[in-house]
Coordinates of C-alpha atoms and ligand atoms in Angstrom, one line a residue:
Chain A
M990 CA -35.4 41.0 7.8
N991 CA -31.7 40.9 8.7
K992 CA -30.5 43.0 11.6
P993 CA -27.5 44.9 10.7
A994 CA -24.4 43.5 11.1
I995 CA -22.8 46.8 12.9
D996 CA -25.3 49.7 14.1
I997 CA -23.4 52.6 15.9
K998 CA -25.6 55.6 17.0
N999 CA -24.1 58.4 18.4
L1000 CA -21.3 57.3 19.2
S1001 CA -18.4 59.2 20.9
K1002 CA -15.0 58.8 22.2
T1003 CA -12.3 61.0 24.7
Y1004 CA -9.8 58.9 25.9
T1005 CA -8.2 59.8 29.0
N1006 CA -5.8 62.4 27.6
G1007 CA -8.2 64.6 26.6
T1008 CA -8.0 63.8 22.9
K1009 CA -11.0 63.8 21.3
A1010 CA -10.9 60.7 18.9
L1011 CA -14.6 59.8 17.7
E1012 CA -17.5 62.7 17.4
N1013 CA -20.9 61.7 17.0
I1014 CA -20.1 58.8 14.6
N1015 CA -23.4 56.9 13.3
L1016 CA -22.8 54.2 11.3
E1017 CA -24.7 51.0 9.8
V1018 CA -23.3 47.9 7.9
K1019 CA -25.6 45.7 6.2
S1020 CA -25.2 41.8 7.4
G1021 CA -23.1 40.4 4.7
D1022 CA -21.6 43.3 3.7
F1023 CA -18.0 43.8 2.6
F1024 CA -17.4 47.4 4.1
A1025 CA -14.7 49.3 4.0
L1026 CA -13.5 52.0 6.5
L1027 CA -11.3 54.9 5.2
G1028 CA -9.5 57.7 6.9
A1029 CA -6.0 58.9 7.6
N1030 CA -3.6 58.3 10.1
G1031 CA -5.2 58.9 13.3
A1032 CA -8.4 59.9 12.4
G1033 CA -10.5 57.3 14.5
K1034 CA -10.7 54.1 12.8
T1035 CA -8.7 52.0 14.8
T1036 CA -10.9 53.7 17.8
I1037 CA -14.3 52.4 16.5
I1038 CA -13.3 49.0 16.1
N1039 CA -11.5 49.3 19.6
I1040 CA -14.6 49.9 20.6
L1041 CA -16.6 47.2 18.5
T1042 CA -14.0 44.6 20.4
S1043 CA -14.8 46.1 23.9
L1044 CA -10.6 47.4 24.4
V1045 CA -11.8 50.9 24.8
T1046 CA -15.1 51.7 26.1
K1047 CA -17.2 54.4 25.1
T1048 CA -17.9 57.4 26.0
E1049 CA -21.1 57.7 24.4
G1050 CA -23.9 56.4 22.2
S1051 CA -25.0 52.9 21.1
V1052 CA -23.4 50.0 19.4
K1053 CA -25.4 46.8 18.5
V1054 CA -23.7 43.7 16.8
F1055 CA -26.8 42.4 14.8
G1056 CA -29.3 43.4 16.9
H1057 CA -27.2 42.7 20.1
N1058 CA -26.1 46.2 22.5
L1059 CA -23.1 46.0 23.6
D1060 CA -24.0 46.9 26.8
T1061 CA -26.2 44.6 28.0
E1062 CA -25.1 41.7 25.6
L1063 CA -22.0 41.6 25.5
N1064 CA -21.0 38.1 25.0
A1065 CA -23.0 37.6 22.5
V1066 CA -21.2 40.5 21.1
K1067 CA -17.9 39.3 21.0
N1068 CA -18.9 35.9 20.2
S1069 CA -19.9 37.2 16.8
I1070 CA -16.7 39.2 16.1
G1071 CA -13.3 37.9 14.9
V1072 CA -10.7 40.7 15.1
V1073 CA -7.3 41.0 13.3
P1074 CA -6.3 44.4 14.7
Q1075 CA -3.4 46.7 13.5
E1076 CA -0.5 45.5 15.6
F1077 CA 0.7 43.0 16.5
N1078 CA -0.4 40.9 20.0
F1079 CA 0.0 37.7 20.2
N1080 CA 3.1 35.9 22.4
I1081 CA 6.2 35.8 20.6
F1082 CA 7.5 33.0 22.4
E1083 CA 4.4 30.9 21.7
K1084 CA 4.5 28.1 18.3
V1085 CA 2.2 29.3 15.8
F1086 CA -0.3 26.2 16.3
N1087 CA -0.9 27.0 20.0
I1088 CA -1.9 30.9 19.7
V1089 CA -5.0 29.5 17.6
V1090 CA -5.9 26.5 19.2
R1091 CA -6.2 28.9 22.3
Q1092 CA -7.8 31.6 21.2
G1093 CA -10.8 28.4 20.4
G1094 CA -10.2 27.9 24.0
Y1095 CA -10.8 31.1 25.2
Y1096 CA -13.9 31.2 23.7
G1097 CA -15.1 28.0 25.3
M1098 CA -14.4 25.6 22.6
D1099 CA -13.2 21.9 23.5
E1100 CA -9.6 21.3 23.2
K1101 CA -10.6 18.7 20.1
D1102 CA -13.1 21.0 18.1
A1103 CA -10.2 23.8 18.5
I1104 CA -7.2 21.8 17.1
A1105 CA -9.5 20.7 13.8
K1106 CA -10.7 24.2 13.4
T1107 CA -6.7 25.2 13.8
E1108 CA -6.1 22.7 11.1
E1109 CA -8.8 24.0 9.0
V1110 CA -7.5 27.5 9.2
L1111 CA -4.1 27.4 9.2
K1112 CA -4.2 25.2 5.8
K1113 CA -6.5 28.1 4.2
L1114 CA -3.9 30.6 5.1
E1115 CA -1.1 28.7 3.9
L1116 CA 0.5 28.2 7.6
W1117 CA 0.1 24.8 8.2
D1118 CA 3.6 24.0 7.0
K1119 CA 4.6 26.7 10.1
K1120 CA 2.4 25.6 12.8
D1121 CA 5.1 24.4 15.0
V1122 CA 7.3 27.6 14.4
V1123 CA 7.8 30.0 16.9
S1124 CA 5.5 33.5 16.3
Q1125 CA 8.6 35.6 16.2
S1126 CA 10.4 33.9 13.8
L1127 CA 7.8 34.3 11.1
S1128 CA 7.8 36.9 8.8
G1129 CA 5.4 40.1 8.6
G1130 CA 3.0 38.2 6.1
M1131 CA 2.8 35.4 8.0
K1132 CA 2.6 37.0 11.4
R1133 CA -0.8 39.0 9.7
R1134 CA -2.2 35.9 8.5
L1135 CA -1.6 34.2 11.4
M1136 CA -3.8 36.5 13.2
I1137 CA -6.5 36.3 10.5
A1138 CA -6.2 32.5 11.3
R1139 CA -6.6 33.3 15.2
A1140 CA -9.5 35.9 14.1
L1141 CA -11.4 33.3 12.3
I1142 CA -11.6 29.9 15.1
H1143 CA -14.8 30.5 16.5
S1144 CA -16.3 31.1 12.8
P1145 CA -17.6 34.6 13.6
K1146 CA -20.0 36.5 11.6
L1147 CA -18.7 39.7 11.3
L1148 CA -14.3 39.6 10.9
I1149 CA -13.0 42.8 10.9
L1150 CA -9.4 43.6 9.6
D1151 CA -7.6 46.7 10.8
E1152 CA -5.1 46.9 7.9
P1153 CA -5.1 43.4 7.2
T1154 CA -2.3 43.6 4.0
A1155 CA -0.3 46.3 5.9
G1156 CA 3.5 44.6 4.7
V1157 CA 1.9 41.8 2.7
D1158 CA 3.8 40.7 -0.8
A1159 CA 1.2 41.4 -3.8
E1160 CA 1.1 37.8 -4.7
L1161 CA 0.0 36.9 -1.6
R1162 CA -2.0 39.8 -0.9
K1163 CA -4.2 38.7 -4.1
G1164 CA -4.8 34.9 -2.2
M1165 CA -5.5 36.9 0.7
W1166 CA -8.0 39.0 -1.4
E1167 CA -9.7 35.6 -2.8
Y1168 CA -9.9 34.2 0.8
L1169 CA -11.6 36.9 2.1
I1170 CA -13.9 37.3 -1.4
E1171 CA -14.7 33.5 -0.5
L1172 CA -15.7 34.1 3.9
N1173 CA -17.7 36.9 2.5
K1174 CA -19.7 35.1 -0.3
S1175 CA -20.3 32.4 2.5
G1176 CA -22.1 34.7 4.7
T1177 CA -19.3 36.2 6.8
T1178 CA -19.9 40.2 7.6
I1179 CA -16.5 42.0 6.3
L1180 CA -15.3 45.5 7.5
L1181 CA -11.6 46.5 7.1
T1182 CA -9.7 49.4 7.2
T1183 CA -7.2 50.1 4.1
H1184 CA -4.9 53.1 2.5
Y1185 CA -5.3 51.1 -0.4
L1186 CA -7.7 52.1 -3.1
E1187 CA -7.3 48.9 -4.9
E1188 CA -8.3 46.9 -2.3
V1189 CA -11.2 49.3 -1.7
E1190 CA -12.1 48.7 -5.6
E1191 CA -11.0 44.8 -5.6
L1192 CA -13.2 43.8 -2.3
C1193 CA -15.6 46.2 -0.7
K1194 CA -19.1 47.3 -1.7
N1195 CA -19.7 50.2 0.7
A1196 CA -17.6 52.3 2.4
A1197 CA -16.9 55.3 4.8
M1198 CA -14.4 57.3 5.1
I1199 CA -13.6 59.3 8.4
K1200 CA -11.6 62.3 9.3
K1201 CA -11.0 63.7 12.5
G1202 CA -13.7 61.3 14.4
Q1203 CA -16.3 62.2 11.8
I1204 CA -18.3 60.5 9.2
I1205 CA -17.3 62.7 6.0
L1206 CA -18.8 60.2 3.5
N1207 CA -21.0 56.9 3.6
D1208 CA -21.8 55.4 0.8
S1209 CA -21.3 52.7 -1.6
V1210 CA -17.7 52.0 -3.6
K1211 CA -19.1 52.7 -7.3
N1212 CA -20.5 55.8 -6.6
L1213 CA -17.7 56.6 -4.4
L1214 CA -14.8 56.0 -7.6
T1215 CA -16.8 58.6 -9.6
K1216 CA -16.1 61.2 -6.7
I1217 CA -12.0 60.7 -7.7
D1218 CA -11.8 63.9 -10.0
G1219 CA -8.8 63.0 -11.9
E1220 CA -5.4 61.9 -10.8
I1221 CA -2.1 63.0 -10.7
Y1222 CA 0.9 61.6 -12.8
V1223 CA 4.6 62.2 -12.5
V1224 CA 5.8 62.9 -16.2
E1225 CA 9.2 63.0 -17.4
T1226 CA 10.6 64.5 -20.4
N1227 CA 13.7 65.1 -22.3
K1228 CA 13.4 68.5 -22.4
S1229 CA 11.7 72.0 -20.7
I1230 CA 7.3 72.0 -21.4
N1231 CA 6.6 75.3 -23.1
K1232 CA 6.0 78.0 -20.0
D1233 CA 2.6 78.5 -21.9
V1234 CA 1.5 74.9 -21.8
I1235 CA 2.6 74.9 -18.3
K1236 CA 0.1 78.0 -17.2
K1237 CA -2.7 76.5 -19.5
L1238 CA -2.8 73.4 -18.0
G1239 CA -1.7 73.8 -14.3
I1240 CA 1.2 71.9 -14.5
N1241 CA 3.4 71.4 -11.5
K1242 CA 7.4 71.7 -12.4
V1243 CA 8.9 69.2 -9.5
D1244 CA 12.5 69.6 -11.2
D1245 CA 14.1 69.9 -14.5
N1246 CA 12.1 68.2 -16.7
L1247 CA 10.1 66.4 -14.4
Y1248 CA 6.3 67.6 -13.6
E1249 CA 3.5 66.5 -11.8
I1250 CA 0.2 66.9 -14.0
N1251 CA -3.5 66.3 -12.8
V1252 CA -5.4 64.5 -15.2
S1253 CA -9.2 64.5 -15.0
K1254 CA -12.5 64.4 -17.1
K1255 CA -12.3 68.0 -18.0
K1256 CA -8.6 67.4 -18.9
P1257 CA -8.0 64.1 -20.0
L1258 CA -5.0 62.1 -20.2
Q1259 CA -4.7 62.4 -24.6
S1260 CA -5.4 65.7 -24.7
V1261 CA -2.4 66.3 -22.2
I1262 CA -0.1 64.4 -23.7
S1263 CA -1.0 66.0 -27.2
Q1264 CA -0.1 69.6 -25.6
I1265 CA 2.6 69.0 -24.1
T1266 CA 4.1 67.2 -27.1
K1267 CA 3.0 69.8 -29.8
D1268 CA 6.9 71.1 -29.8
K1269 CA 8.8 68.5 -30.8
L1270 CA 9.1 67.2 -26.9
E1271 CA 9.5 63.7 -26.2
I1272 CA 8.0 62.0 -22.9
I1273 CA 10.6 59.7 -21.1
S1274 CA 8.2 58.0 -19.1
I1275 CA 4.8 58.4 -17.2
K1276 CA 3.2 57.4 -14.0
P1277 CA 0.3 58.0 -11.8
K1278 CA 1.6 59.7 -8.4
G1279 CA 1.7 58.1 -5.1
N1280 CA -1.5 56.8 -3.1
R1281 CA -5.0 57.1 -5.3
I1282 CA -6.8 56.7 -1.7
E1283 CA -5.1 60.3 -0.5
N1284 CA -6.3 61.6 -4.3
L1285 CA -9.7 61.0 -3.1
F1286 CA -8.9 62.4 0.3
L1287 CA -8.2 65.5 -1.3
S1288 CA -10.6 65.7 -3.9
I1289 CA -13.7 65.0 -1.7
I1290 CA -12.5 67.2 1.5
K1291 CA -12.0 69.7 -1.5
K1292 CA -15.5 70.4 -2.2
Chain B
M66 CA -20.5 31.5 28.0
N67 CA -22.3 27.9 30.1
N68 CA -20.6 26.1 32.9
K69 CA -18.9 24.0 30.3
Q70 CA -17.5 26.4 28.1
I71 CA -16.4 28.5 31.4
F72 CA -14.1 25.7 32.4
N73 CA -12.8 24.6 28.9
S74 CA -11.5 29.0 29.1
F75 CA -10.4 28.3 32.3
L76 CA -8.6 25.2 31.2
T77 CA -6.5 27.3 28.7
L78 CA -5.0 29.5 30.5
S79 CA -4.2 27.4 33.3
K80 CA -2.5 25.3 31.3
K81 CA -1.0 28.0 29.2
E82 CA 0.2 29.2 33.0
I83 CA 1.6 25.9 33.7
N84 CA 3.5 25.4 30.6
R85 CA 5.2 28.9 30.8
I86 CA 6.5 27.6 34.1
L87 CA 8.0 25.0 33.0
R88 CA 9.2 25.9 29.7
I89 CA 11.3 28.7 31.4
W90 CA 12.2 26.5 34.5
T91 CA 15.3 28.0 35.2
Q92 CA 14.0 31.2 35.5
T93 CA 11.1 29.9 37.4
L94 CA 12.4 26.5 39.3
L95 CA 15.8 27.0 39.9
P96 CA 16.9 30.0 41.5
P97 CA 14.5 29.8 44.3
V98 CA 16.6 26.2 45.1
I99 CA 19.5 27.8 45.0
T100 CA 19.0 30.7 47.3
Q101 CA 17.4 28.8 49.6
S102 CA 20.1 26.1 49.5
L103 CA 22.7 29.1 50.2
Y104 CA 20.6 30.2 53.3
F105 CA 20.6 26.4 54.6
I106 CA 24.4 26.6 54.7
I107 CA 24.7 29.8 56.1
F108 CA 22.5 30.2 58.2
G109 CA 21.3 27.0 59.1
S110 CA 25.0 25.3 59.3
F111 CA 27.0 27.6 59.4
I112 CA 25.7 30.3 62.4
G113 CA 22.5 28.1 63.3
S114 CA 25.0 26.1 64.9
R115 CA 26.5 28.2 67.0
I116 CA 22.4 29.8 68.2
G117 CA 21.7 27.0 69.6
N118 CA 17.7 26.0 69.8
I119 CA 14.9 28.2 69.6
G120 CA 11.9 26.7 71.4
D121 CA 12.3 23.2 71.1
V122 CA 14.1 23.0 67.4
S123 CA 17.3 23.5 66.4
Y124 CA 18.2 26.7 64.6
I125 CA 17.9 25.4 61.3
A126 CA 14.9 23.4 61.8
F127 CA 13.2 26.8 62.7
I128 CA 14.0 28.2 59.7
I129 CA 13.3 25.8 57.3
P130 CA 9.7 26.0 57.4
G131 CA 10.1 30.2 57.0
L132 CA 12.4 29.8 54.1
I133 CA 10.1 27.4 52.5
M134 CA 7.0 30.0 52.6
M135 CA 9.5 32.6 51.6
S136 CA 10.0 31.1 48.3
V137 CA 6.5 30.1 47.6
I138 CA 5.5 33.9 48.5
N139 CA 8.3 34.9 46.1
G140 CA 7.4 32.3 43.5
A141 CA 3.3 33.0 43.8
F142 CA 4.0 36.6 43.2
G143 CA 6.8 36.8 40.5
N144 CA 4.9 33.9 38.6
V145 CA 1.6 36.1 38.3
V146 CA 3.0 40.0 38.2
S147 CA 5.9 38.7 35.6
S148 CA 3.3 36.8 33.2
F149 CA -0.1 39.2 33.5
F150 CA 2.4 42.1 33.1
T151 CA 4.4 40.2 30.0
S152 CA 1.3 39.9 28.5
K153 CA -0.3 43.0 28.8
F154 CA 3.0 44.2 27.0
M155 CA 3.1 41.9 24.3
K156 CA -0.9 42.3 24.1
D157 CA -1.5 39.1 23.8
I158 CA -3.8 39.6 26.6
Q159 CA -5.9 40.8 24.4
E160 CA -6.9 37.2 23.2
I161 CA -8.7 37.2 26.6
Q162 CA -10.1 40.7 26.4
V163 CA -12.2 40.1 22.9
S164 CA -13.2 36.8 24.0
P165 CA -16.3 36.3 26.0
T166 CA -13.9 34.6 29.2
P167 CA -15.3 36.5 32.4
N168 CA -13.2 38.4 34.3
W169 CA -13.3 36.2 37.1
V170 CA -12.0 33.5 35.3
I171 CA -9.0 35.4 34.0
T172 CA -8.4 36.0 37.7
L173 CA -8.7 32.1 38.3
G174 CA -6.2 31.1 35.2
Y175 CA -3.6 33.6 36.4
I176 CA -4.0 32.3 39.9
S177 CA -3.7 28.6 39.3
G178 CA -0.3 29.6 37.6
G179 CA 0.9 31.3 40.7
V180 CA -0.4 28.6 43.2
F181 CA 1.1 25.6 40.8
R182 CA 4.8 27.4 40.8
G183 CA 4.3 28.6 44.7
L184 CA 3.8 25.2 45.6
L185 CA 5.8 23.5 43.2
V186 CA 9.3 25.2 44.3
G187 CA 7.8 24.8 48.0
L188 CA 8.0 21.1 47.6
I189 CA 11.7 21.5 46.0
V190 CA 12.8 23.5 48.8
F191 CA 11.1 21.3 51.5
L192 CA 12.7 18.2 49.9
V193 CA 15.8 20.2 49.6
S194 CA 15.9 20.6 53.4
F195 CA 16.4 17.0 54.0
F196 CA 20.1 17.5 53.3
F197 CA 20.4 19.1 56.2
E198 CA 18.0 18.4 58.4
N199 CA 15.0 16.1 58.9
P200 CA 12.1 18.5 59.6
Q201 CA 9.2 17.1 62.1
V202 CA 6.0 17.2 60.2
D203 CA 3.2 16.9 63.0
N204 CA -0.1 18.4 61.3
P205 CA 0.1 18.0 57.6
L206 CA -3.6 18.8 57.0
I207 CA -2.2 22.2 58.9
I208 CA 0.4 22.6 56.5
A209 CA -1.4 21.9 53.4
L210 CA -3.8 24.9 54.2
F211 CA -1.5 27.4 55.3
V212 CA 0.8 26.9 52.5
F213 CA -2.0 27.0 49.8
L214 CA -3.8 29.9 51.2
T215 CA -0.3 31.7 50.9
S216 CA 0.3 30.7 47.5
V217 CA -3.3 32.4 46.6
V218 CA -3.0 35.6 48.6
F219 CA 0.3 36.3 46.9
S220 CA -0.6 35.3 43.5
L221 CA -3.7 37.6 44.1
G222 CA -1.3 40.0 45.2
G223 CA 1.2 39.6 42.4
F224 CA -2.1 39.7 39.5
I225 CA -3.2 43.3 41.5
N226 CA 0.3 44.6 41.1
G227 CA 0.3 43.4 36.9
I228 CA -3.1 45.4 36.4
F229 CA -1.4 48.5 37.7
A230 CA 2.3 48.2 36.7
K231 CA 2.9 50.5 33.6
K232 CA 6.4 49.6 32.7
F233 CA 8.4 46.7 33.4
D234 CA 9.9 48.3 36.4
D235 CA 6.9 48.8 38.3
A236 CA 6.7 44.8 38.3
Q237 CA 10.0 45.3 40.5
I238 CA 8.8 47.7 42.8
F239 CA 6.5 46.3 45.1
P240 CA 8.6 42.6 45.5
V241 CA 11.5 45.0 46.7
F242 CA 10.4 47.2 48.6
V243 CA 7.4 45.7 50.3
L244 CA 7.7 41.8 50.1
T245 CA 11.2 41.2 50.9
P246 CA 11.2 43.5 54.0
L247 CA 7.7 42.0 55.1
T248 CA 9.4 38.3 54.3
Y249 CA 12.3 39.2 56.2
L250 CA 10.5 40.8 59.1
G251 CA 8.0 38.2 59.2
G252 CA 9.4 35.8 61.5
V253 CA 11.2 33.6 58.7
F254 CA 14.7 34.0 60.8
Y255 CA 13.9 34.5 64.6
S256 CA 10.8 33.8 66.8
I257 CA 9.4 37.3 67.8
E258 CA 9.5 36.8 71.5
Q259 CA 13.4 37.1 71.5
L260 CA 12.8 41.4 70.3
P261 CA 11.7 43.9 72.3
E262 CA 8.2 44.4 73.4
F263 CA 7.5 47.3 70.9
W264 CA 8.8 45.5 68.2
Q265 CA 6.6 42.4 69.1
G266 CA 3.7 44.7 68.4
V267 CA 5.0 46.4 65.2
S268 CA 5.8 42.9 64.3
K269 CA 2.2 41.4 64.8
L270 CA 1.0 44.2 61.9
N271 CA 2.8 42.2 59.6
P272 CA 0.8 39.2 57.6
V273 CA 3.3 37.5 56.9
L274 CA 4.2 36.3 60.5
Y275 CA 1.0 35.3 60.4
M276 CA 1.3 32.5 57.5
V277 CA 4.9 31.8 58.7
N278 CA 3.5 31.0 62.0
G279 CA 0.8 29.1 61.3
F280 CA 2.8 27.2 58.5
R281 CA 5.7 26.2 61.0
Y282 CA 3.1 25.6 63.9
G283 CA 2.0 22.9 61.5
F284 CA 5.8 21.1 61.7
Y285 CA 6.2 21.8 65.4
S286 CA 3.2 22.5 67.2
E287 CA 5.1 25.8 68.1
S288 CA 3.5 29.4 67.1
D289 CA 4.3 33.0 68.2
V290 CA 1.1 33.4 68.0
N291 CA -2.8 31.9 67.9
I292 CA -3.2 29.7 64.5
W293 CA -6.6 30.2 64.2
F294 CA -6.7 34.0 64.2
S295 CA -3.6 33.6 61.6
F296 CA -6.2 31.4 59.8
G297 CA -8.7 34.3 60.2
V298 CA -5.9 36.8 58.9
L299 CA -5.2 34.4 55.8
L300 CA -8.5 34.2 54.8
G301 CA -9.5 37.5 55.0
F302 CA -6.6 38.8 52.9
T303 CA -7.8 36.0 50.5
V304 CA -11.2 37.4 50.1
F305 CA -10.2 40.6 49.9
L306 CA -7.7 40.7 47.5
A307 CA -9.6 38.2 45.2
F308 CA -12.7 41.1 45.3
L309 CA -10.2 43.9 44.9
A310 CA -9.0 42.1 41.6
Q311 CA -12.3 41.3 40.7
Y312 CA -13.5 45.4 40.7
L313 CA -10.7 46.6 39.2
L314 CA -10.6 44.1 35.8
N315 CA -14.4 45.0 36.0
K316 CA -13.5 48.4 35.7
G317 CA -10.9 47.7 33.3
V318 CA -8.3 49.9 34.9
G319 CA -4.8 49.4 33.3
M320 CA -6.3 47.6 30.5
R321 CA -9.3 49.6 28.8
E322 CA -9.0 53.0 27.5
Ligands
ATP506 N1 -4.8 55.1 24.0 C1 -5.0 56.1 23.8 N2 -5.2 57.4 24.4 C2 -5.3 58.5 23.8 N3 -5.2 59.4 22.5 C3 -5.0 57.9 21.7 C4 -5.8 56.3 21.9 N4 -5.1 56.0 20.9 C5 -5.8 56.7 20.0 N5 -5.7 58.1 20.0 C6 -6.0 59.0 19.5 O1 -7.4 59.3 19.2 C7 -7.3 59.5 17.2 C8 -7.9 58.3 16.3 O2 -6.7 57.8 16.6 P1 -7.1 55.6 16.1 O3 -5.9 55.2 16.1 O4 -8.4 55.6 15.9 O5 -7.0 56.3 14.2 P2 -6.8 55.1 13.1 O6 -8.0 56.1 11.8 O7 -6.7 53.9 13.3 O8 -5.1 55.7 12.3 P3 -4.0 54.6 11.3 O9 -4.1 54.9 10.3 O10 -3.1 55.2 11.5 O11 -4.2 53.4 12.4 C9 -5.8 59.4 17.1 O12 -5.8 61.1 17.3 C10 -4.9 59.2 18.2 O13 -4.0 60.2 19.0
MG507 MG1 -5.2 52.5 13.0

């Protein structure tokens, strides 16, 4: 049996200013998994990642990466992880090529090997034509891809990405997803955090949700999605919806002729529409409201 | 990491530091040349001609080793504190932190940059001094030993300052309030024999005095203090600061939450 890529037991973190960021976290990510770590802002996702990558010290608990203990086999842990942090952390005056080659050097690679691998990853991430550009003049999405390239320089077995697609446009995001899927298929375990449910659906096999430093849910993405109890739609009409219908369906009036309607299994879209259009009312537009992952939180937290 | 990997990592870090120094040479190499040339002109030529000899050498010849040492000290310290703090500020220090590079290699890498800049600036100032005076060189080995160890000590000092610094101001406080006074009062411009006995005693508490005098001894075989004792002071500081840097890095001071 393969050892789990990540094995976290009773992990707690209290920052020096007294903030309790993590409380007794238990988390296992299997080798080969594509795992999503979800949670609202400030939930503790980055703290977990920073502990795994030794940027933050843990207060309590044990952490193992592919069976290597963080406390006693730090180098083995570091060699198996490549990390793409949430915030840009490269020298903005340095050229793209140098940033990636140097990272290889820090992992002890020979310069020749580091240069060859740099070419490979920069081409994969469509940054090769930017290799001689100073990093501060890259666009936001390119900067993020630069950090992905840098994280892959030493061919890590575990790739950790902290909100990798923040600020990346739709087309590039698709390309990035494909690349991540390819990496995962070739055996790289991937852990990512995200605020987009689409990303989880598209990429991940398993997911955990963290709230105020505690894991509140840990399941397969398939099971998780079935827990989404409905979705909120914003509906614009040409005149006011009948008061009785509003009451009956629990519709939330936002503005004149603008409503929010919760559509769930008990109240499917078809029946909702037929009820509000009963008295010659026309629907001008209908669209899902906001971020589905937030809806997922709301429905889970309510339970 | 095996030795080869450790060496690769050191080389990467060291090259990065040296590239930085050469890339921004107008900030790293040029200023000390201009300042020290002004010292040569004003103190050496204008005022020095009225002062006469100190010991067996002319005033301008006397201050040349001191001025070289001053630029070595500032160059070494300034390089490491600003490079290291900037890396903390831009967070690219995390590139090294997530890698298996051992702490002592991180220290060594940054120190190599400081030593490179200190020695290079020192060499340039030494060459510039020939426009004003032909300094005599009695003992190149002593000169090399003192200038090298001094650049190491102040590189380590800059590194430790960088570890503690939380904002850009913190990287300025020590140089302005401690380093500059110690250097100016460290016998760069005068022999402490010219001072009243009490102030001679006070001066002897200043470590820079031993560095400057040891270095000057290499030129003129004259020193206010015993040069082996000076050597011991320098060595002591090197060892102490190296261990302090290692201790602070291991504890993660200013680097890890
Ligand atoms: N260096 C720090 N010192 C003190 N408290 C911190 C520090 N870093 C994070 N925290 C606190 O720890 C908690 C968890 O933060 P963390 O960055 O792990 O959240 P997150 O889940 O990554 O959020 P986001 O989605 O916004 O990135 C927050 O309350 C945060 O304020
Ligand atoms: Mg975060």
